[in-house]
Amino acid sequence: MLLDGGVRRGGDIAKALAPRASTVLFGRPLLYCLAADGERGAAALLSLLADELHRVMALLGAPTLASLRGAGVQTVSTVRGWSTTAMQDA
């Protein structure tokens, strides 16, 4: 599964990878950084996201990306009072 959109922080990447996404895409932030500062801006964004992702992984006790699965991350999406997690458990 690919997640595209809404990725702004390293924690967003961890939240996407933990349940089931295999790839996380983030085109718009990268393009903004490219436009603002060229290659240095893009490199700075990638470095920042990597640092944030490593920090989140350390807090979760997940030393590798593969170990994020089952690291205790649970996502709940509520739409009109219905929890998708509760619906999946039923």
Coordinates of C-alpha atoms in Angstrom, one line a residue:
M1 CA 0.0 0.0 0.0
L2 CA 1.2 3.5 -0.8
L3 CA 0.4 6.5 1.3
D4 CA 0.4 9.8 -0.6
G5 CA -0.6 13.0 1.0
G6 CA -0.6 14.5 4.5
V7 CA 3.0 13.6 5.3
R8 CA 4.6 16.6 7.1
R9 CA 6.7 15.0 9.9
G10 CA 8.7 11.9 10.6
G11 CA 5.9 10.8 12.9
D12 CA 3.6 10.8 9.9
I13 CA 5.9 8.4 8.1
A14 CA 6.0 6.0 11.2
K15 CA 2.2 6.1 11.5
A16 CA 1.8 5.2 7.9
L17 CA 4.4 2.4 7.9
A18 CA 3.3 0.8 11.2
P19 CA -0.1 -0.5 10.2
R20 CA 0.3 -1.5 6.6
A21 CA 1.8 1.0 4.2
S22 CA 4.9 -0.2 2.3
T23 CA 5.8 3.2 0.8
V24 CA 5.3 6.8 1.9
L25 CA 5.2 9.6 -0.8
F26 CA 5.7 13.3 -0.1
G27 CA 6.0 15.2 -3.3
R28 CA 4.6 18.7 -2.4
P29 CA 6.9 19.4 0.6
L30 CA 9.9 18.3 -1.4
L31 CA 8.9 20.5 -4.3
Y32 CA 8.4 23.5 -2.0
C33 CA 11.9 23.0 -0.6
L34 CA 13.4 22.6 -4.0
A35 CA 11.8 25.9 -5.1
A36 CA 12.9 27.7 -2.0
D37 CA 16.5 26.6 -1.8
G38 CA 17.2 24.1 -4.6
E39 CA 19.1 20.9 -3.9
R40 CA 20.2 22.2 -0.4
G41 CA 16.5 22.7 0.5
A42 CA 15.5 19.2 -0.7
A43 CA 18.5 17.7 1.2
A44 CA 17.5 19.6 4.3
L45 CA 14.0 18.3 4.1
L46 CA 15.1 14.7 3.7
S47 CA 17.5 15.0 6.6
L48 CA 14.9 16.6 8.8
L49 CA 12.4 13.8 8.0
A50 CA 15.0 11.1 8.6
D51 CA 16.0 12.6 12.0
E52 CA 12.3 12.9 13.1
L53 CA 11.6 9.3 11.9
H54 CA 14.6 8.0 13.8
R55 CA 13.5 9.8 16.9
V56 CA 10.0 8.4 16.7
M57 CA 11.4 4.9 16.1
A58 CA 13.6 5.2 19.2
L59 CA 10.6 6.3 21.3
L60 CA 8.6 3.3 20.0
G61 CA 11.5 0.9 20.6
A62 CA 11.7 0.0 16.9
P63 CA 15.3 -0.2 15.8
T64 CA 14.5 -0.9 12.1
L65 CA 11.7 0.1 9.7
A66 CA 10.6 -3.6 9.6
S67 CA 10.2 -3.6 13.4
L68 CA 7.7 -0.7 13.2
R69 CA 5.0 -3.2 12.4
G70 CA 3.8 -4.4 15.8
A71 CA 5.6 -1.6 17.7
G72 CA 2.3 -0.7 19.4
V73 CA 1.2 2.0 17.0
Q74 CA -2.5 2.1 16.7
T75 CA -4.3 4.5 14.4
V76 CA -8.0 5.4 14.9
S77 CA -9.9 7.3 12.3
T78 CA -13.2 8.6 13.4
V79 CA -15.9 9.5 10.9
R80 CA -19.2 10.6 12.2
G81 CA -18.6 8.8 15.5
W82 CA -17.6 5.5 14.0
S83 CA -14.2 4.1 14.7
T84 CA -12.6 2.2 11.9
T85 CA -10.5 0.2 14.4
A86 CA -13.7 -1.0 16.2
M87 CA -15.3 -1.9 12.8
Q88 CA -12.3 -4.0 11.9
D89 CA -12.4 -5.8 15.2
A90 CA -16.0 -6.8 14.7

